[in-house]
Every structure is written in C-alpha cells, then in structure tokens.
Coordinates of C-alpha atoms in Angstrom, one line a residue:
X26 CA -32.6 -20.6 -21.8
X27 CA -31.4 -18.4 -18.8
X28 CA -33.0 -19.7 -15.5
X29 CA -32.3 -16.3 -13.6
X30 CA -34.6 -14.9 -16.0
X31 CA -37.3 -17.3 -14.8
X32 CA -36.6 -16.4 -11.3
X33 CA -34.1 -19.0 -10.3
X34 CA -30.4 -20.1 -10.2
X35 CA -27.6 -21.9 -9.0
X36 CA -24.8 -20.3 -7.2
X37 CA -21.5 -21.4 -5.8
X38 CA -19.7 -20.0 -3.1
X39 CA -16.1 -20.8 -2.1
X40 CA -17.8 -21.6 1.6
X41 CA -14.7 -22.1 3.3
X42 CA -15.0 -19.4 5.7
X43 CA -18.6 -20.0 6.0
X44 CA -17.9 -23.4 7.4
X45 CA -14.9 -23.1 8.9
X46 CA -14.1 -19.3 10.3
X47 CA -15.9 -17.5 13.7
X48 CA -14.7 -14.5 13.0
X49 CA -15.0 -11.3 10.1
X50 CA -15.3 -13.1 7.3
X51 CA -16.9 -16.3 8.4
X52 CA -19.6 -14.0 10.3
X53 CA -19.8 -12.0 6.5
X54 CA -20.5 -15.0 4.8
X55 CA -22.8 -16.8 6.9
X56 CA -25.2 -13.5 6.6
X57 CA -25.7 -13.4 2.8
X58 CA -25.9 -16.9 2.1
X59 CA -28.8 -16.9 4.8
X60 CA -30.1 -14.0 3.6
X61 CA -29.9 -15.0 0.1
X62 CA -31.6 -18.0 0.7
X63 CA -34.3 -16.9 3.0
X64 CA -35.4 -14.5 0.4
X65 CA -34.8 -16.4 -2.9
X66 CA -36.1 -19.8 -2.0
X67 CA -36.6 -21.1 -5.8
X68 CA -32.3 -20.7 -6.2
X69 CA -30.6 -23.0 -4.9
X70 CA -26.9 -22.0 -2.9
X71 CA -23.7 -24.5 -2.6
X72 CA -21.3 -23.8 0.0
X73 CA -17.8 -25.2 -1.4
X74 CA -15.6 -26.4 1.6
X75 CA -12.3 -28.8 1.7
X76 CA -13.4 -30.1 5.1
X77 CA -16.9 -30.0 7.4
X78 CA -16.8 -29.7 10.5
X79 CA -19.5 -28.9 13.2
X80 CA -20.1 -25.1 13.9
X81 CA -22.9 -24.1 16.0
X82 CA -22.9 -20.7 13.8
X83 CA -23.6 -22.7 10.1
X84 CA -26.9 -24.4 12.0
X85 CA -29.0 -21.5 11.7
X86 CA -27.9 -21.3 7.8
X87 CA -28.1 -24.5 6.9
X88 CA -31.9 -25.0 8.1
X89 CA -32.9 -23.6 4.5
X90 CA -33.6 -26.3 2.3
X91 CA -32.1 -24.7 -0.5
X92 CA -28.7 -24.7 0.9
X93 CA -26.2 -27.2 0.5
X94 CA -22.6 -27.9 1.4
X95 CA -20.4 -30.0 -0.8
X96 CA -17.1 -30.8 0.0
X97 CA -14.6 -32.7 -2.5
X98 CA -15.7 -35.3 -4.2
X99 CA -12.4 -37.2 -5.1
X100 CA -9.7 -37.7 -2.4
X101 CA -7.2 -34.5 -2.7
X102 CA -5.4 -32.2 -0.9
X103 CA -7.9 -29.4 0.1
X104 CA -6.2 -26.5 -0.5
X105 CA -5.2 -28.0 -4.0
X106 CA -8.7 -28.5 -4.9
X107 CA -10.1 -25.2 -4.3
X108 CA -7.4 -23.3 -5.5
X109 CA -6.1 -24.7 -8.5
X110 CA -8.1 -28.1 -9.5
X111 CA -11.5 -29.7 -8.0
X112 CA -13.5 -27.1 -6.7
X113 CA -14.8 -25.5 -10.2
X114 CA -15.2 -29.4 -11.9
X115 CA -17.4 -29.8 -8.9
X116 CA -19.3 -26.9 -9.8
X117 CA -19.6 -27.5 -13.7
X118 CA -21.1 -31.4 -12.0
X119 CA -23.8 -29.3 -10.0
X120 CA -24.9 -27.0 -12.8
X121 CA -24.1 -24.0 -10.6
X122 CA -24.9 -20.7 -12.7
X123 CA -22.2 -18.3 -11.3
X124 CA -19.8 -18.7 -8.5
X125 CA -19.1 -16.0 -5.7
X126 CA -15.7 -15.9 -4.1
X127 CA -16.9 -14.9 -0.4
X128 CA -13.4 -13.6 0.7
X129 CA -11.2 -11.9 -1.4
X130 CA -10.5 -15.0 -3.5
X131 CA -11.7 -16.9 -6.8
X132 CA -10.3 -20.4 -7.7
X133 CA -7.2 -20.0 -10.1
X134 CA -8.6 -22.0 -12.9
X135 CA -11.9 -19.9 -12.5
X136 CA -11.9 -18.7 -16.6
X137 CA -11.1 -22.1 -17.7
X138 CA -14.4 -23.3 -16.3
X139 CA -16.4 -20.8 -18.0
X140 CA -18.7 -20.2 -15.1
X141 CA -19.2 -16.4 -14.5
X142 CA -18.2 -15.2 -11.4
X143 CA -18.1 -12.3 -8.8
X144 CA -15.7 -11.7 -5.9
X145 CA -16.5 -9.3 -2.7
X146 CA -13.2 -8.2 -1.5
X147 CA -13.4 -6.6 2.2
X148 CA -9.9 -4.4 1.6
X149 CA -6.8 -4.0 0.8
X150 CA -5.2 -3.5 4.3
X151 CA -2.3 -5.2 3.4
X152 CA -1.4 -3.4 0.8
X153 CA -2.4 0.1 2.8
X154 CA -0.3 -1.0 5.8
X155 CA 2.3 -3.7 5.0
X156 CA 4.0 -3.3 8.0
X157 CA 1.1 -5.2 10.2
X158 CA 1.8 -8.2 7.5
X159 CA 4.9 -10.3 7.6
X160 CA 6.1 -10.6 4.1
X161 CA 5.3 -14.2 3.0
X162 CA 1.6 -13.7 3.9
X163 CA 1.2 -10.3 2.2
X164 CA 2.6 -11.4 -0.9
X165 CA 0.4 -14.2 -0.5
X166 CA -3.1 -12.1 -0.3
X167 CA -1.9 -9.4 -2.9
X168 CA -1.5 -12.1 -5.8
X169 CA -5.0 -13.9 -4.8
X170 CA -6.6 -10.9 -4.4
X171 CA -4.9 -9.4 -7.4
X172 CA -5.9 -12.4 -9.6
X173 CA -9.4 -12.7 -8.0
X174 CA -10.2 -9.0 -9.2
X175 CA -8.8 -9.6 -12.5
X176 CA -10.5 -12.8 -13.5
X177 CA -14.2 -11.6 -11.6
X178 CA -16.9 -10.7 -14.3
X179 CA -17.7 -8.1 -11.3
X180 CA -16.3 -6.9 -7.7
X181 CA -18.3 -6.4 -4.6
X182 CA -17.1 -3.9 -1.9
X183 CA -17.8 -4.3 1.2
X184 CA -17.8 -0.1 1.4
X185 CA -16.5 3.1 -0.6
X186 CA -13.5 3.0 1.3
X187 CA -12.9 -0.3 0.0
X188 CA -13.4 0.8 -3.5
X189 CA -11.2 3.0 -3.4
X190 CA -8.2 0.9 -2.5
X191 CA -9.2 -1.6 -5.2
X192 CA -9.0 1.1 -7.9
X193 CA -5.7 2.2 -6.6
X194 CA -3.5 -0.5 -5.5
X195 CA -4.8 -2.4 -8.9
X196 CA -6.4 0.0 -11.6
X197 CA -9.6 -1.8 -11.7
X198 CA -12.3 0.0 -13.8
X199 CA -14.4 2.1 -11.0
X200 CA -17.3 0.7 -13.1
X201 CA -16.6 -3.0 -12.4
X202 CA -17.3 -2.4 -8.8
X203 CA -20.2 -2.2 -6.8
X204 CA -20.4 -1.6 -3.2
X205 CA -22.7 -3.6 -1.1
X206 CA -22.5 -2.7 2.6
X207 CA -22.3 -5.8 4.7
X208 CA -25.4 -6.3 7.6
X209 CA -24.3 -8.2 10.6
X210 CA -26.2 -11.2 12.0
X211 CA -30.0 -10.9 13.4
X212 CA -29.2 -11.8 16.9
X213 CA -27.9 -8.4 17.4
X214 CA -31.4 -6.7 16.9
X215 CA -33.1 -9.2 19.1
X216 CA -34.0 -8.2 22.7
X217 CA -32.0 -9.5 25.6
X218 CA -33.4 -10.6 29.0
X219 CA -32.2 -10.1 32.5
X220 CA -31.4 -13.3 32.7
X221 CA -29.3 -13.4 29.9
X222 CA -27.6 -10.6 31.0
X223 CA -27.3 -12.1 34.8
X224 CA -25.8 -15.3 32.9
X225 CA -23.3 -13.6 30.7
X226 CA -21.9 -11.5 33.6
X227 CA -21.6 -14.4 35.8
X228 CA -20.2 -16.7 32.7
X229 CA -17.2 -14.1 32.3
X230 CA -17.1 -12.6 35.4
X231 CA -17.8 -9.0 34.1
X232 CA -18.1 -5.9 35.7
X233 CA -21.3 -3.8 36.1
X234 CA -19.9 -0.4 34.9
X235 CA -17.8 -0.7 31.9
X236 CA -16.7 -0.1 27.8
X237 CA -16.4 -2.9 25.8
X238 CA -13.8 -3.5 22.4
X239 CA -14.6 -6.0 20.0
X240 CA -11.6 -7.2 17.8
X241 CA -8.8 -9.1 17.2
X242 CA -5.7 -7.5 19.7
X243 CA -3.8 -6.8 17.1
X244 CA -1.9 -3.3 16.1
X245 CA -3.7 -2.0 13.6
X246 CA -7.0 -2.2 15.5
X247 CA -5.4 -0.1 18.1
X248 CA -6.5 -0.8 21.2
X249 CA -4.0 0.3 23.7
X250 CA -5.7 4.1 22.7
X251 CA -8.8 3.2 24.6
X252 CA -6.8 1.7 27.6
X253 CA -5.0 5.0 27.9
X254 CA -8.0 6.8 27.8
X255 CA -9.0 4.6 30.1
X256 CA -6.7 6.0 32.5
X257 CA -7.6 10.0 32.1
X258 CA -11.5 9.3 32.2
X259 CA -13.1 11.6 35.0
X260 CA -15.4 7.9 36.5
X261 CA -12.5 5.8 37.7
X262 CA -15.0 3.7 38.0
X263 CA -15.3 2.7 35.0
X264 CA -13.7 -0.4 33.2
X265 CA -12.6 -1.7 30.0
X266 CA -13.3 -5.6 28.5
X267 CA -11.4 -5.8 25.8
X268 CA -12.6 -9.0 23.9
X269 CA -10.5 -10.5 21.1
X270 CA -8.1 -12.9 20.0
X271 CA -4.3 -12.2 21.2
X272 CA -1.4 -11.3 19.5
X273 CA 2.4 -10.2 20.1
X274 CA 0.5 -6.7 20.7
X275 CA -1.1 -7.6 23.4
X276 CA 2.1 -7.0 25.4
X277 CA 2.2 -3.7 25.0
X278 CA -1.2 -3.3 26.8
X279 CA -0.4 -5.3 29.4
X280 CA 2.7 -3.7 29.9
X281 CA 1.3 -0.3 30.3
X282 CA -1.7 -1.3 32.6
X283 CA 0.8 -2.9 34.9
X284 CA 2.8 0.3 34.4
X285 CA -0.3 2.4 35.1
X286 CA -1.8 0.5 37.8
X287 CA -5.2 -0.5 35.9
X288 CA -4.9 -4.2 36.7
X289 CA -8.6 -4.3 38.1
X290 CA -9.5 -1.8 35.7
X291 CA -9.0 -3.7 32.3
X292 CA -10.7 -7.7 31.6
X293 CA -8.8 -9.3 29.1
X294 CA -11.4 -11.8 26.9
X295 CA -9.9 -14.2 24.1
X296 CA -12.8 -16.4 23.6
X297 CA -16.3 -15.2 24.0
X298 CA -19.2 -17.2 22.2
X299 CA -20.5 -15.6 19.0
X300 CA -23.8 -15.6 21.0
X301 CA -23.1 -13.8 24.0
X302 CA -21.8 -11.0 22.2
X303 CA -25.4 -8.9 22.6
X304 CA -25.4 -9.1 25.4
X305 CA -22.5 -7.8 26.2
X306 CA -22.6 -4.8 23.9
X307 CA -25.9 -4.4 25.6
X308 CA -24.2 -4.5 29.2
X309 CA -21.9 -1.7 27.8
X310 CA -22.2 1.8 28.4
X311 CA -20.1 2.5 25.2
X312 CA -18.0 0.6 22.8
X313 CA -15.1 1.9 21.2
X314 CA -13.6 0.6 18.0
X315 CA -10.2 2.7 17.8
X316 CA -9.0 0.8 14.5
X317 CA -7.1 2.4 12.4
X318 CA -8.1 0.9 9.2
X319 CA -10.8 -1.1 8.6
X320 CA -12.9 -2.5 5.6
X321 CA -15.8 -1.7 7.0
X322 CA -15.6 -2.1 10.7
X323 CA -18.5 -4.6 11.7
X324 CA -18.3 -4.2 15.5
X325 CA -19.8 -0.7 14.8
X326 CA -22.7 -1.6 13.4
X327 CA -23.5 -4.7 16.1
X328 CA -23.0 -2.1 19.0
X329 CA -25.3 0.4 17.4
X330 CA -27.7 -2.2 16.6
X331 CA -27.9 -3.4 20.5
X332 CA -28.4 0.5 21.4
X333 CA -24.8 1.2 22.7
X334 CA -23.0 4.1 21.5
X335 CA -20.0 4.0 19.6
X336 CA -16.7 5.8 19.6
X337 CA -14.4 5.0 16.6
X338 CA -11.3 6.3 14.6
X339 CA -11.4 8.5 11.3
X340 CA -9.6 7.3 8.6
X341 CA -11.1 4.6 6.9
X342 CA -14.4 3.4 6.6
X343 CA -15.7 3.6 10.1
X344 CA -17.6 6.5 9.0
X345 CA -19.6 4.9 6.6
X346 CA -20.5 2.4 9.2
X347 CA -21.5 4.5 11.8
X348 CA -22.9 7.6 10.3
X349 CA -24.1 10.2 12.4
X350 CA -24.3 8.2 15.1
X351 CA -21.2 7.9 16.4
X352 CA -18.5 10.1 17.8
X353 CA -14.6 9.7 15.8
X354 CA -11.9 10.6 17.1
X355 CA -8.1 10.5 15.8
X356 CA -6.3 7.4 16.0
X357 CA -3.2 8.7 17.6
X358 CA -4.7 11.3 19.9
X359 CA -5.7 10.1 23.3
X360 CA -6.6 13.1 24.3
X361 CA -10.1 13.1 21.7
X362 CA -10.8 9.7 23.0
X363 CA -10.6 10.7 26.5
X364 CA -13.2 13.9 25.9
X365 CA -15.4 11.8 23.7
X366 CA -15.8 9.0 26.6
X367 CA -16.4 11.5 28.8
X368 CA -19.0 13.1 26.7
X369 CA -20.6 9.4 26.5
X370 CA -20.3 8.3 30.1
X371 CA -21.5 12.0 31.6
X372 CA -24.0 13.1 29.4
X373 CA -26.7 11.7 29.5
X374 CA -29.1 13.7 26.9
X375 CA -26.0 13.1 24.5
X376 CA -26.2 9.3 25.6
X377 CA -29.9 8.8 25.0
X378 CA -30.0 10.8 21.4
X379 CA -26.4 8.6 20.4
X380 CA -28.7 5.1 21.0
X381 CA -31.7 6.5 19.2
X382 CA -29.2 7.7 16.4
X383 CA -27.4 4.5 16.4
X384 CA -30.8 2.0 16.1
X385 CA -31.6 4.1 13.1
X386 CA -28.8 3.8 11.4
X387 CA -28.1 0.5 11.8
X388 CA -31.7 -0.2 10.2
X389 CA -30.1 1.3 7.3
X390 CA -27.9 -1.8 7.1
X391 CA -30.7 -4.4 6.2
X392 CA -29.8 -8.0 5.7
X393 CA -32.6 -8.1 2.9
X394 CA -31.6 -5.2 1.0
X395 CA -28.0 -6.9 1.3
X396 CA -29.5 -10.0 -0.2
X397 CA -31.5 -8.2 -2.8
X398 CA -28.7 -5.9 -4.0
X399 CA -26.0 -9.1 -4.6
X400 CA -28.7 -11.1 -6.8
X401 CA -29.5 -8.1 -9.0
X402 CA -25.7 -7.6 -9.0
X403 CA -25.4 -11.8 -9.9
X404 CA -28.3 -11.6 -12.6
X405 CA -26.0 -7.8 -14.0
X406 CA -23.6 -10.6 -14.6
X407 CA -25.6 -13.2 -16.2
X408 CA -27.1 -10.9 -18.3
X409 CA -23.9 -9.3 -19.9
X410 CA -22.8 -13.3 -21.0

C-alpha cells in the first residue's frame, strides 16, 4: 500500500546545505523543509548530513517534531558517504519514500537503491558563464548536476529561466521539469522596531541615508555598476553598503572608489547575521541587485518583502522575481542605473507606488504554496512508480 495516498510519507533530503551553508542554498533549503513540515505534519522529513554542527538558522527548523537529522551511521569519510556509498543504505534503514536532492545534486548510487527521487536545480551558471568558474570546479558541477538530472524521476526549477538552461545545456524533456519558485524566510515579512533598527545601525556602524547590495562580491553579481552609479547620483549624500562575502573582485571596487574619491561614500560588510538583514533592507532607501545572471535572484524578493524598492539587471531571471515592481536596467550601462536611482531616491510618488508594488508581489511568493506545490510534485512521482 502507498502511504502518500493515505496522506503521509517519508522523505529524504541530502541536508547538507541545510545544516551546514548560511548562504543561497542553505537559506533555500531551510525554507521548504520548514515549510514542508509545518504544513504536512503526519510526513515525516530526514535531513541527511556528513557532519552536525550548531547553526542558529536550523533551530527554527528543527522545532517541528517531524523533522529529523541523521548523520552517518558507520564511521566513513563524509563526502564518500553521500556521494557514492552510505547515504542511500541509510535511507532504505529509515523507510524514506522518495529522496530530494536540495542543491543541484543526487547521490551517485541513487537508481541502485530504488528509492524515487527529485532534484531542484537553481541554474546552470556555470555552464552559461564559464569564465566566472575555474576549470576543476566547473567540471565538477556540470557532471553532478548532469547526472543528478539524468537519474531524477523529476526536476524542480527554481524559475523559467532556469528551465530553460536545463533543457539546453542537457536536452532534458521540458516535460520532466517543473518550476517551483523559491519563497525566502518569514523574518523578512515581520515588522521591525526602532530599536532594532537603532541596534543594527549602531552594531555595523551604518549610515542614515543609504542603498544597500546583498550578495556574494563576486563578478558575475556585478557590483562595481552600482558603485559607479554611485558616483553620478544627483544626492551625494547618499551611500552604498555593499554586504557580501569577498572575492579577488573586490579589488576592482576598491580600486575605483579610491580612484573616485568615495571612500566615506561606500561601507564594505563581509559578515552580517542572517537576522539583521531586515532590518537593513528596511533601513534602505533602495536596493540594487545588478547581477548579471542569476537563478532566481533571492535578494529581490527579501527587499520587496521589507518594502524597499528594487533596482535589478535584465537578463536572467530577475524579472520573474521582481515583477512589476521593480525597475531593470542593463548590466553594462551605468548610465540606466544612474537614472533609475535617481528616479527611486527623488521621486517620491514613484517610491511609495514601487513599495506598495513590491509587498504585493512578493505575497505572490508564498512559503505554503511553495510547500504545497513540491508535495503534489513528490506524490506526481510516487504515483507514476
């Protein structure tokens, strides 16, 4: 007898990124299994890790009773176990009912086990843009992500855009894939106080009248177009905190804010707590998200849901996340990111309508609907076995 037709089931997840990542893909995966859980409370969910460690993000998940973290249960190397051999034995032991690769990957032993499976891959970007990827790496996430969409009884994209890529860097039947925008995680609808504003500001020593950009310094996110904008803005009043881990790129923007003279004009933030990031998009007065390609471009949909316009780049996916809401500019054209800041920061009847624009779309993006559009997509899978 199937359980999921009674209303229940097991379901794996490789939870490494859950347990162990801040960022993109942890943040991704910590949403749906919550959200999964919290609205199918007769399943039960196992997060698969090689290690545990403690991360204050995984406590709010892991106060459902119907999730559960397992790590290896033999002593092995933990990369060996959840790639090739251990993971999926632990799984047959636990009775799970289909497993979910969380980030672009399946175990590679996945059709010996004979447990169904589905993979969400977030995109292709290294395929798209190889040059932002040294070569050991690339080759590294084309063959898992490669394999993972071959051996999946079904894909999850994380947007159209993504889709796309998958049916042409790998010929995958369109009809294998369905897209399932990503939410992002409650605390960004939640209201913020004076005094957590008054905290964070004092915390990171921010600035009253500024921009904010959310994302890894890197090139492909292209941030060094919103600190020359910066410098052609008609308030040069206005600053820039660009938050984000750093990377070789990052001299480039240093180097042209010293060779500009924006010194006081730009805060540099590499580590900012997952928590305090409301409030900082709602201390903004815009946030720009000048990527050039995304998967689906998260840091969007968090601004618009903490009523702070967004500026982004055509060319991807950002579209999709922002909808009509936001402003999009070219990726290479200062000059559009210059006008559309301008339009933001002066106008104030544009302003207003861009955060009324931006909370209704970003209810569009529900966690539950998330949640309720994976299972029926787990129990399409079940179903066809």
């Amino acid at each position: 007898i199937k359980s999921h037709l009674f209303g229940y089931m097991v379901v794996g997840f490789d939870g490494k990124r859950a347990v162990l990542n801040n960022t993109g893909l942890g943040n991704y995966s910590r949403v749906l299994v919550q959200s999964l859980a919290e609205n199918n409370p007769r399943s039960q969910f196992i997060l698969y890790t090689p290690k545990l460690v403690d991360n204050p993000n995984l406590r709010t998940v892991m106060r459902y009773s119907n999730v559960h973290i397992k790590t290896p249960r033999k002593a092995i190397i933990g990369s060996y176990w959840r790639s090739v051999h251990g993971m999926m034995s632990d799984a047959h032991h636990n009775r799970v009912n289909i497993f979910h690769g969380l980030s672009g990957e399946l175990p590679l032993d996945i059709r010996r086990s004979d447990i169904p499976s589905v993979v969400t891959v977030h995109d292709l970007i290294f395929l798209r843009f190889p040059q932002y990827y040294n070569f050991i790496d690339r080759k590294i996430y084309d063959f898992k992500a490669r394999k993972a969409c071959v051996n999946a009884n079904r894909i999850i994209a994380i947007s159209e855009c993504t889709k796309r890529d998958i049916v042409h860097f790998y010929g995958i039947d369109p009809e294998k894939i369905d897209v399932a925008y990503q939410g992002c995680n409650q605390i960004f609808h939640e209201e913020v106080t004076q005094a957590q504003i008054d905290k964070v500001r004092s915390k990171y020593d921010l600035p009253h009248n500024f921009i904010v950009c959310v994302g890894t310094v890197e090139e492909r996110k292209n941030a060094l177009l919103a600190v020359k904008a910066l410098a052609d803005i008609d308030d040069k009043e206005v600053k820039l905190v660009l938050i984000g881990h750093h990377t070789k790129y990052f001299d480039k923007i240093k180097a042209f804010i010293h060779a500009n003279g924006l010194r006081h004009r730009v805060v540099c933030l590499s580590r900012v707590r997952f928590k305090h990031l409301p409030v900082i998009y709602h201390m903004a007065r815009a946030s720009v998200y000048p990527s050039r390609y995304e998967g689906f471009g998260l840091p969007v949909l968090e601004s618009q849901s903490c009523g702070t316009p967004v500026i982004a780049a055509k060319g991807s996916c950002l579209e999709e996340a922002g909808g009509k809401a936001a402003i999009y500019v070219d990726p290479d054209s200062v000059e559009q990111m210059t006008a559309a800041l301008n339009t933001v920061l002066n106008d104030s009847t544009r302003h207003e309508q861009m955060v009324k624009d931006g909370l209704e779309n970003a209810e569009k993006f529900n966690n539950d609907d998330l949640a309720q559009c994976v299972m029926d997509i787990y129990r399409k899978v079940l179903n066809s076995i």
